[in-house]
Short mmCIF file of N, CA and C and ligand atoms in Angstrom, two decimals:
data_model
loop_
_atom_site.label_atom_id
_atom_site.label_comp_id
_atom_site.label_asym_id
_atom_site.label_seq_id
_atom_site.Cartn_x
_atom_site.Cartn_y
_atom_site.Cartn_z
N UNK A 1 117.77 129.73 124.67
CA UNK A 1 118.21 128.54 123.94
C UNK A 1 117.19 128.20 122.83
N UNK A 2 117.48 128.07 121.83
CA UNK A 2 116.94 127.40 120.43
C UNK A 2 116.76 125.86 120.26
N UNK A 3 115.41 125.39 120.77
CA UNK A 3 115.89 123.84 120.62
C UNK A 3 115.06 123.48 119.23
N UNK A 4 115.87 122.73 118.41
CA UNK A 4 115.35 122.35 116.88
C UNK A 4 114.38 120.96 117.29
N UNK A 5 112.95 120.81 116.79
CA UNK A 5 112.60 119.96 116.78
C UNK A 5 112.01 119.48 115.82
N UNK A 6 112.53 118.06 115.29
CA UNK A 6 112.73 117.66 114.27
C UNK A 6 111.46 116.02 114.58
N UNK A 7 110.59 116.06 112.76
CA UNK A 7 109.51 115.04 112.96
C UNK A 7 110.33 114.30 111.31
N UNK A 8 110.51 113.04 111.66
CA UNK A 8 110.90 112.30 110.27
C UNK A 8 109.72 111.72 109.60
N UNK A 9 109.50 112.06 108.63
CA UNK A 9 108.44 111.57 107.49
C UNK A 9 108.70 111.29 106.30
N UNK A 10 107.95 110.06 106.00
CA UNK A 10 108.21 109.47 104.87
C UNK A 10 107.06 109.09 103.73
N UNK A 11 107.25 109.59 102.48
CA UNK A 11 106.11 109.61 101.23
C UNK A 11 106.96 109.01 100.14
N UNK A 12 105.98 108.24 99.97
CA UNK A 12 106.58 107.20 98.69
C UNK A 12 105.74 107.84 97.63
N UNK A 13 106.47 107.85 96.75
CA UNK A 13 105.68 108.19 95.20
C UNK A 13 106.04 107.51 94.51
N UNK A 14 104.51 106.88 93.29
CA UNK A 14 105.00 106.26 92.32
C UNK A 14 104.44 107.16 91.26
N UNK A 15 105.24 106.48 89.51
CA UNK A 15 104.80 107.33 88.74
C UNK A 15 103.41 106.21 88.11
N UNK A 16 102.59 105.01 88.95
CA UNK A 16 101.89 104.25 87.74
C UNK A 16 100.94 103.71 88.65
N UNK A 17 99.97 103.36 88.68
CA UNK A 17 99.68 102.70 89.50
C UNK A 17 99.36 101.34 89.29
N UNK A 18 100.19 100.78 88.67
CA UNK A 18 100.70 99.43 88.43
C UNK A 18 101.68 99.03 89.18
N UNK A 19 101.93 100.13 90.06
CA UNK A 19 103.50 99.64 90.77
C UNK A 19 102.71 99.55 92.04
N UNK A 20 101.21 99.71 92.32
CA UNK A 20 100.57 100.02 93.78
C UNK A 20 100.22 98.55 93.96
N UNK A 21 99.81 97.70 95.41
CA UNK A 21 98.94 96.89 95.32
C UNK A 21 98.21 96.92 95.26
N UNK A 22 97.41 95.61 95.00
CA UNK A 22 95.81 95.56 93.97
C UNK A 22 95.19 96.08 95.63
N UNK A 23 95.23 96.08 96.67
CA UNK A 23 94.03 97.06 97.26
C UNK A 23 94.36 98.12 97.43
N UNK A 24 95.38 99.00 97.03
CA UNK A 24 95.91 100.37 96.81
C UNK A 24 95.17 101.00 95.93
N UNK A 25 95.25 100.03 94.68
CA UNK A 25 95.12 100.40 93.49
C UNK A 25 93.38 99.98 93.31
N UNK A 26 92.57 99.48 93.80
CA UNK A 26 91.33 99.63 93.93
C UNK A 26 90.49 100.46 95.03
N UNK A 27 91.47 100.81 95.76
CA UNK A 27 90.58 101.77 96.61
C UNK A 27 91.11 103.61 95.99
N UNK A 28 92.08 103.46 95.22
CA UNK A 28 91.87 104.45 94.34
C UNK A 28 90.97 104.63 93.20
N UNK A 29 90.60 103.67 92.65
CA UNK A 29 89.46 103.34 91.86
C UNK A 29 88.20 103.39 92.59
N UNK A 30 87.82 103.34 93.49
CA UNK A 30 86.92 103.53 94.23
C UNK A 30 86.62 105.61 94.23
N UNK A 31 87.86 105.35 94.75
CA UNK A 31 87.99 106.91 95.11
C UNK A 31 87.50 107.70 93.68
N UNK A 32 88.08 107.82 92.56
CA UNK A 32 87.52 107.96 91.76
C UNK A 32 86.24 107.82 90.67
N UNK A 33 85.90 106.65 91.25
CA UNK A 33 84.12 106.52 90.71
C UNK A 33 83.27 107.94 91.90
N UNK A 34 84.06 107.63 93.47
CA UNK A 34 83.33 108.52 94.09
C UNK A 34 83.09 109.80 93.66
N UNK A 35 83.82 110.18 92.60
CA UNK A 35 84.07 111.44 92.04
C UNK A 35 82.65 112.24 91.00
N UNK A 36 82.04 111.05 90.73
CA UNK A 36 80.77 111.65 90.48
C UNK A 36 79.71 112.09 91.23
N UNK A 37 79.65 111.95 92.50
CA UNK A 37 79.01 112.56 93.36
C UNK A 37 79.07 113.80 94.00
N UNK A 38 80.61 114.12 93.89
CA UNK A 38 80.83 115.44 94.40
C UNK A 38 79.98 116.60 93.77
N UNK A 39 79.50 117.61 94.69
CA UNK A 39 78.87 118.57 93.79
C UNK A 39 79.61 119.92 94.58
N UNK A 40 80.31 120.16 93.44
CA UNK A 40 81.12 121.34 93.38
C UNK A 40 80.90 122.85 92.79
N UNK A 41 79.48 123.15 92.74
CA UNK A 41 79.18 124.22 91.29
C UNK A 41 79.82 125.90 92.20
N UNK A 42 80.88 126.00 93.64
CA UNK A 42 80.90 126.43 93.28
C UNK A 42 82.86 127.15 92.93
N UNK A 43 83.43 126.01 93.59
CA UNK A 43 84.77 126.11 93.47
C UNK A 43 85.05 124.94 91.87
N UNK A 44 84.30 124.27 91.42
CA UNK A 44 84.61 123.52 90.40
C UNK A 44 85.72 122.51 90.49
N UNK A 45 85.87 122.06 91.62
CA UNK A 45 86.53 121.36 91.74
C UNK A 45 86.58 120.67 92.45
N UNK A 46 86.47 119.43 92.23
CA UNK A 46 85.76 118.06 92.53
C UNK A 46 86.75 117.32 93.43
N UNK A 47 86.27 116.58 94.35
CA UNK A 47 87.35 115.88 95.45
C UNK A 47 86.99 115.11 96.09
N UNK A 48 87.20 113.59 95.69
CA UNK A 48 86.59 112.18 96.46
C UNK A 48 87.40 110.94 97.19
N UNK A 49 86.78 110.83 97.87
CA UNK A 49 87.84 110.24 99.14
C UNK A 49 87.05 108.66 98.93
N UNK A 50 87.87 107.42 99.10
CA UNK A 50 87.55 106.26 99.68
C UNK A 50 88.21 105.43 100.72
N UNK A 51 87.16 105.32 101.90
CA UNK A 51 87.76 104.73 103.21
C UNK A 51 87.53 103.24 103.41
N UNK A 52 88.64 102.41 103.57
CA UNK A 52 88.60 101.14 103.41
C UNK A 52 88.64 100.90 105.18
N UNK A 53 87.65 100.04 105.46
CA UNK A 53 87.37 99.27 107.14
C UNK A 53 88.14 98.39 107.05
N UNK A 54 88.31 98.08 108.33
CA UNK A 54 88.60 96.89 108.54
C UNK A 54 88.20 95.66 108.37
N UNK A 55 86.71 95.43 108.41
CA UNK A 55 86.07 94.67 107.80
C UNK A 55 85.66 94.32 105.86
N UNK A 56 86.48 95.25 105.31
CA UNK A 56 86.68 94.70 103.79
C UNK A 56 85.48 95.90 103.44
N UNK A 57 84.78 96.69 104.06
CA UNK A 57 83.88 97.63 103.58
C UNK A 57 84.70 98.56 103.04
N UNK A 58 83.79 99.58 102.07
CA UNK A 58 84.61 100.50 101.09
C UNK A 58 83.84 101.87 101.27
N UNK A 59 83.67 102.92 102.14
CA UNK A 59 83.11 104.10 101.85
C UNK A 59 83.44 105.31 101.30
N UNK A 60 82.43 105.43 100.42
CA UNK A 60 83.00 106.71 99.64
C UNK A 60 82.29 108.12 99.83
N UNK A 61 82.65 109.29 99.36
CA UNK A 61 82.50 110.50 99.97
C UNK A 61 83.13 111.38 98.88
N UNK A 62 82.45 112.14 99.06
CA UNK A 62 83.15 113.70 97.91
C UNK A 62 82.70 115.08 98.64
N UNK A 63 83.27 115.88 97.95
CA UNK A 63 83.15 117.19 98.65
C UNK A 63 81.48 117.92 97.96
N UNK A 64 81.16 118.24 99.51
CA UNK A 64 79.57 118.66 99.06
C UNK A 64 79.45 120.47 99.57
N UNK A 65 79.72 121.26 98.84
CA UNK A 65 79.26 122.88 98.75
C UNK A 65 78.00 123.18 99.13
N UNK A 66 78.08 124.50 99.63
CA UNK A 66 77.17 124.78 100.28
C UNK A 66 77.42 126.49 99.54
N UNK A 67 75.77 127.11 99.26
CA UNK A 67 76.12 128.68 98.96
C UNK A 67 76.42 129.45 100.28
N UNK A 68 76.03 128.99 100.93
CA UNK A 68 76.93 129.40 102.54
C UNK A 68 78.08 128.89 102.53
N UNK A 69 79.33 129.24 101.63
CA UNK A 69 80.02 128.49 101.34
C UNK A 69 81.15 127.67 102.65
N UNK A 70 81.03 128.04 103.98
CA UNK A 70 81.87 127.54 105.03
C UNK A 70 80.54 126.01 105.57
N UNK A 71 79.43 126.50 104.90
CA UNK A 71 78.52 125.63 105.31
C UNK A 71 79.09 123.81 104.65
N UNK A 72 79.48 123.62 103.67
CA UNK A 72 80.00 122.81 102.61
C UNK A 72 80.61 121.73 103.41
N UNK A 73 81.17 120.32 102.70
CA UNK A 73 82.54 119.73 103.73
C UNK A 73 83.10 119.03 102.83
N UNK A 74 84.63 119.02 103.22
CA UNK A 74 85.76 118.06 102.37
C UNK A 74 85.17 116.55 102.07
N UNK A 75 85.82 116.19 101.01
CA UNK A 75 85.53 114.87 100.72
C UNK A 75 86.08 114.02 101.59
N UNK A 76 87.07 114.09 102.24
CA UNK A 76 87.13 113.18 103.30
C UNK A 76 86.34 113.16 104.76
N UNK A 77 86.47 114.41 104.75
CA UNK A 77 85.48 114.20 106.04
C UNK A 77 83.83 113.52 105.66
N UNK A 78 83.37 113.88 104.64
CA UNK A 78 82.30 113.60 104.24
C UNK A 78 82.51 111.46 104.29
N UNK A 79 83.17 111.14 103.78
CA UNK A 79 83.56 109.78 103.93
C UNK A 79 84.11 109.18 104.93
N UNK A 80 84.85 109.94 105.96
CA UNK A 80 85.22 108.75 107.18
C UNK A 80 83.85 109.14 107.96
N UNK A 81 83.46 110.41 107.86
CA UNK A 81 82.29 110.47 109.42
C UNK A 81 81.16 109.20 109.10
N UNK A 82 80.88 109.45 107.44
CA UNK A 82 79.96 108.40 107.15
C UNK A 82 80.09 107.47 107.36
N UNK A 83 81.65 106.64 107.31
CA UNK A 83 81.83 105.54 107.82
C UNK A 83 82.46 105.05 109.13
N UNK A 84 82.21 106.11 109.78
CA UNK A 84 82.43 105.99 111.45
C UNK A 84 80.81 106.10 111.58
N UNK A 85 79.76 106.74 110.89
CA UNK A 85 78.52 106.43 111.34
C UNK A 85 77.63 105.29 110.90
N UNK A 86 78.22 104.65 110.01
CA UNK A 86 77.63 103.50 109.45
C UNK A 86 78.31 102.42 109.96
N UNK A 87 79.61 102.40 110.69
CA UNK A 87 80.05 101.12 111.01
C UNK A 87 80.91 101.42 112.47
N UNK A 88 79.92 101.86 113.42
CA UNK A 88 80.86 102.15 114.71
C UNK A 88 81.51 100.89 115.08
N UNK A 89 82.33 101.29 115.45
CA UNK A 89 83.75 100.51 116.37
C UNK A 89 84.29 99.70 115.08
N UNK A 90 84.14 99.69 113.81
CA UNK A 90 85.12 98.93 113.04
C UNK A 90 86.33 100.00 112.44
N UNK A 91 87.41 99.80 112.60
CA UNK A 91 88.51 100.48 112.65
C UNK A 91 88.85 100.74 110.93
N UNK A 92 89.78 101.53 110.34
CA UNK A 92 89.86 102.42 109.11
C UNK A 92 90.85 102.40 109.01
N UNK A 93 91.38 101.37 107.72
CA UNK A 93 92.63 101.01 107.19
C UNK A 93 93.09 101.90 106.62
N UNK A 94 92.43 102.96 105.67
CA UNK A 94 93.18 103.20 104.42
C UNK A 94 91.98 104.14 103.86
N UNK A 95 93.02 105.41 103.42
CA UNK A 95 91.74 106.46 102.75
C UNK A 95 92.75 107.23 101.31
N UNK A 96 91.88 106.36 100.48
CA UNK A 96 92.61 107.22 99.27
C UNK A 96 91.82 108.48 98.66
N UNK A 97 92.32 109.35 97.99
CA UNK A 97 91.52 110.92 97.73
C UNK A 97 92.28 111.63 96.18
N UNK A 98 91.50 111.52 95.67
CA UNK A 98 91.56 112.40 94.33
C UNK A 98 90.90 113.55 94.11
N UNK A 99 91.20 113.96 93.14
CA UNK A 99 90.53 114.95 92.54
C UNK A 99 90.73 115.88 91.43
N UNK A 100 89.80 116.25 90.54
CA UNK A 100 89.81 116.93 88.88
C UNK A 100 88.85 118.49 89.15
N UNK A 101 89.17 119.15 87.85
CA UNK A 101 88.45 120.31 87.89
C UNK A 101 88.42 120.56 86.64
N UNK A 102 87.38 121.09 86.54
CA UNK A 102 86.79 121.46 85.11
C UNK A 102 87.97 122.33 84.33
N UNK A 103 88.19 123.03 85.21
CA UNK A 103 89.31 123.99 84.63
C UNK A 103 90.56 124.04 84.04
N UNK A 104 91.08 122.84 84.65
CA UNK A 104 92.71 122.21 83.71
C UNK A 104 92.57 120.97 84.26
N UNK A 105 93.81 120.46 83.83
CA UNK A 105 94.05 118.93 83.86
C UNK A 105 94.85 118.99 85.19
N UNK A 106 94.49 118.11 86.11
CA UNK A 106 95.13 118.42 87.46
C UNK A 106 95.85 117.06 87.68
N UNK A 107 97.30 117.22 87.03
CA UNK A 107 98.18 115.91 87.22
C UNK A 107 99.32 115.81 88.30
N UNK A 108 98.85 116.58 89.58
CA UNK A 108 99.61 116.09 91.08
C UNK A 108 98.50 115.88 91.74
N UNK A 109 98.85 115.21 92.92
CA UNK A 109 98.10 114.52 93.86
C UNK A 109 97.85 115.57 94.84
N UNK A 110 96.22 116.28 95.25
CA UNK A 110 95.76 117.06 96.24
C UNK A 110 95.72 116.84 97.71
N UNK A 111 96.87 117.53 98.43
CA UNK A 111 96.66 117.08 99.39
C UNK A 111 95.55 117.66 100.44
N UNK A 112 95.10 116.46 101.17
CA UNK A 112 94.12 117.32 102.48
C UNK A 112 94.46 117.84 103.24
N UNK A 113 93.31 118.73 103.26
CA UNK A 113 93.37 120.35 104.19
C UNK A 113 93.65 119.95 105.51
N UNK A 114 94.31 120.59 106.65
CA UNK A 114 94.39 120.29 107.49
C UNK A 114 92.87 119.97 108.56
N UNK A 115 92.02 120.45 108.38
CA UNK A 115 90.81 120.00 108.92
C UNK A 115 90.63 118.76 108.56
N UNK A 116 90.93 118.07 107.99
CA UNK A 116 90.66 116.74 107.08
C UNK A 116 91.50 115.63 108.01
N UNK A 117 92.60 116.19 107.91
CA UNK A 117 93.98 115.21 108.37
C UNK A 117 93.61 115.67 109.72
N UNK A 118 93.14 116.61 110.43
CA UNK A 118 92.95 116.10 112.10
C UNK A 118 91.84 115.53 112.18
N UNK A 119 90.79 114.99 111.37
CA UNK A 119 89.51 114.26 111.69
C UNK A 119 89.89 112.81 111.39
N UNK A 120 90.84 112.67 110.40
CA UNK A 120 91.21 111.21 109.99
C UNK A 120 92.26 110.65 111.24
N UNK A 121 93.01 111.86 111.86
CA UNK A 121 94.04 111.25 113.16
C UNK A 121 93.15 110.72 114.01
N UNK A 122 92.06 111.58 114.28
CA UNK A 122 91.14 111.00 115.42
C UNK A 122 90.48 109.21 115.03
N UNK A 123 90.72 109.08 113.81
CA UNK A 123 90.30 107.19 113.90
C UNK A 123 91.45 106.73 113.88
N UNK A 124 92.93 107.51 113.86
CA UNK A 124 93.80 106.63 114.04
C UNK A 124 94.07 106.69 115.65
N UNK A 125 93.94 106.95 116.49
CA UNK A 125 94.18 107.41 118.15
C UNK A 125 92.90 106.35 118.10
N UNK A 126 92.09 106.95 118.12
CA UNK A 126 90.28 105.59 118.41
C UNK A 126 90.66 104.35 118.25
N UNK A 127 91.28 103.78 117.33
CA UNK A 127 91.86 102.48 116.93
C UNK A 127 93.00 102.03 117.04
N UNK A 128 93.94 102.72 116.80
CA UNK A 128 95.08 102.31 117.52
C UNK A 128 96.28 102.19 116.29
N UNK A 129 95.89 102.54 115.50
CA UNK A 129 96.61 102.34 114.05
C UNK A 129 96.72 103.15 113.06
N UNK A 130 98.08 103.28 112.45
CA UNK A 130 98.44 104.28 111.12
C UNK A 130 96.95 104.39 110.30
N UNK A 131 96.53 104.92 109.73
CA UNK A 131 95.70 104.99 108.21
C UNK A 131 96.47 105.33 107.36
N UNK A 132 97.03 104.38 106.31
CA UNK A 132 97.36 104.52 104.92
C UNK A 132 96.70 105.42 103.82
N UNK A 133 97.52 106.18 103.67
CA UNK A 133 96.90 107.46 102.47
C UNK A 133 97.42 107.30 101.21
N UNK A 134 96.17 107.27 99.96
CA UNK A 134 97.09 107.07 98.64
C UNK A 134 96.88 108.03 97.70
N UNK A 135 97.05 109.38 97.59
CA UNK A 135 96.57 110.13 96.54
C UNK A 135 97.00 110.69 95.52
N UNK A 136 96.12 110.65 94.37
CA UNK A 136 96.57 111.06 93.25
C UNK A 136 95.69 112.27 92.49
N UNK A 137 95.92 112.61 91.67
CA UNK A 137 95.05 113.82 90.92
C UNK A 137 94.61 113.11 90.19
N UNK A 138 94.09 113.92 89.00
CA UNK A 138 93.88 113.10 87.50
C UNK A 138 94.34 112.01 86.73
N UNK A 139 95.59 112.28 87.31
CA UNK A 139 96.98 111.55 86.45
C UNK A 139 98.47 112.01 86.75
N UNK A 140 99.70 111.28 86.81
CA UNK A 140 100.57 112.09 87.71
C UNK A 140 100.84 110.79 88.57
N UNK A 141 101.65 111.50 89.53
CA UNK A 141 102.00 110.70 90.61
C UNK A 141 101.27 110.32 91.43
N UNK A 142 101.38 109.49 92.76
CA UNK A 142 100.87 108.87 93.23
C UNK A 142 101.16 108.48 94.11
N UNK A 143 100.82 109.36 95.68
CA UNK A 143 101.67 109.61 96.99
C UNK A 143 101.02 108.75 98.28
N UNK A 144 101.99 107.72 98.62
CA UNK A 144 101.63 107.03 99.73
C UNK A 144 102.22 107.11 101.15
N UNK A 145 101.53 107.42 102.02
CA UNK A 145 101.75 107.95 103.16
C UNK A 145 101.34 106.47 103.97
N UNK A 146 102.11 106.54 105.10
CA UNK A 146 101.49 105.94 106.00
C UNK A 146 100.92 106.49 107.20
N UNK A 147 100.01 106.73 107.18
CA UNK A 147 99.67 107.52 108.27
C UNK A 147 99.49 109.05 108.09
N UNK A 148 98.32 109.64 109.29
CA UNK A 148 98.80 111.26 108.78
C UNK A 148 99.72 112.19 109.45
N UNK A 149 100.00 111.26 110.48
CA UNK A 149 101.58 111.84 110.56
C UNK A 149 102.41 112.58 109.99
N UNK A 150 102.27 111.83 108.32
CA UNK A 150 103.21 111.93 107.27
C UNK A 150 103.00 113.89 106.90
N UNK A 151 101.76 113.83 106.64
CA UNK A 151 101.17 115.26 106.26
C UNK A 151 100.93 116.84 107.40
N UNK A 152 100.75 116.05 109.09
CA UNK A 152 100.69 116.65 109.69
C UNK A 152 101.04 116.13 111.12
N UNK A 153 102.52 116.36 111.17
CA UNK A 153 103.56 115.81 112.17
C UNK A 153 103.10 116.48 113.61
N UNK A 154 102.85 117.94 113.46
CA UNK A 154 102.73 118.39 114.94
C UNK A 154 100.78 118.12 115.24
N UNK A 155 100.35 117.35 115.42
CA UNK A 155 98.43 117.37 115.44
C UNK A 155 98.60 117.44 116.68
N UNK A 156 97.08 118.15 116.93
CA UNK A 156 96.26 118.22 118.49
C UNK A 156 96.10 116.74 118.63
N UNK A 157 96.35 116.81 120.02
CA UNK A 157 96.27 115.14 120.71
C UNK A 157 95.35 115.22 121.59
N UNK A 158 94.64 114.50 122.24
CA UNK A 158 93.92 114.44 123.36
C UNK A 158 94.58 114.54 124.49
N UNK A 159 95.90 115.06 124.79
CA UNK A 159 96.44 114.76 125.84
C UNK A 159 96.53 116.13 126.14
N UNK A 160 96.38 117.31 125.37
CA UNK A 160 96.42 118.58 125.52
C UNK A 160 95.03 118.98 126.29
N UNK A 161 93.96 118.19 126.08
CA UNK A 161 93.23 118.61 126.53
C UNK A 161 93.08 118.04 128.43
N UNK A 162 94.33 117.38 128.76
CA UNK A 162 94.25 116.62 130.08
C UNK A 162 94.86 117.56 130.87
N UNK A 163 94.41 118.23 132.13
CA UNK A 163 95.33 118.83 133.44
C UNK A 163 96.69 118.16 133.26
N UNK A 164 97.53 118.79 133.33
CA UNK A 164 99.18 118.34 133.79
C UNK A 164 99.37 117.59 135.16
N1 LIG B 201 88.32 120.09 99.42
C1 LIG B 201 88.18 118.78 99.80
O1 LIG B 201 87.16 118.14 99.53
N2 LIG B 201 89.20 118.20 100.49
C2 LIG B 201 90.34 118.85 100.88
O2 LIG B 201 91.16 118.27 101.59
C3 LIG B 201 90.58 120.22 100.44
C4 LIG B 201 89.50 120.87 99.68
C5 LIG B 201 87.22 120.72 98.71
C6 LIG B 201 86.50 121.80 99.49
C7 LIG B 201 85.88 122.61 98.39
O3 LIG B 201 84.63 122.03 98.05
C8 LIG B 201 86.84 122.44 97.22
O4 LIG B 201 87.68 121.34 97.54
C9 LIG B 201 87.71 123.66 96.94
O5 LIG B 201 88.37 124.06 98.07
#
């Protein structure tokens, strides 16, 4: 027997971000100032994440390379661990993530690698709540998720790791 199993997800896109709310639309601005920190010399291409707390804090993060190049880490991970280590037990509303490259004009929104989106599920299971995702590229659209659900429907759960 063939059983179809089916995950419903939903991504809103806008084309402006005038159509986002003002803390949508500033924690993408965030996300993008973070963008000067990334040091990319050797994929050239730059990728900065901002994680909004629950407490009104704003952490930011970019992707940091390594010439060992597996040595390196995503811009998001680089930004929630920091702000799971700078602010234990305050819970993580919202992580917006951009990113540009020297090389062309990058006008769709990059999505995160799946290593990324199972480190960000783990503060949504810890806390108890969706994390709102807003990302955009350079310029372009502008994709809001609720949750990472949206991006990665089947994730490892902690329950896999429990005896039956
Ligand atoms: N990268 C991120 O920072 N986040 C992702 O979700 C995917 C990729 C970085 C890793 C590497 O420094 C560069 O982008 C090219 O893969």
């Amino acid at each position: 027997m063939i059983e179809t199993v089916k995950r419903e997800v939903k991504l809103l896109s806008v084309s402006d971000k005038s159509e986002l709310s003002s803390a949508d639309a500033e924690l993408l601005d965030s996300a993008k100032k973070a963008l000067n920190g990334a040091y990319a010399p050797y994929s050239k291409f730059h990728v900065a994440a901002a994680v909004l707390l629950e407490n009104g804090v704003v952490v930011k993060g970019s992707n940091q390379e390594n010439m060992a190049y597996p040595s390196g880490l995503c811009a998001e991970r680089v930004a929630i661990f920091s702000a799971s280590a700078n602010y234990p037990g305050v819970a993580v509303k919202a992580i917006s993530v951009t990113a540009r490259t020297d090389e062309f004009k990058l006008e769709h929104p990059v999505m995160c690698c799946g290593a990324c989106l199972q480190s960000v599920s783990e503060y949504e299971k810890r806390y108890g709540n969706q994390i709102r995702m807003i990302l955009q590229g350079e310029s372009g659209p502008i994709y809001i998720a609720e949750g990472t659900q949206t991006f990665l429907p089947f994730q490892f759960d902690g329950e896999s790791l429990k005896k039956e």
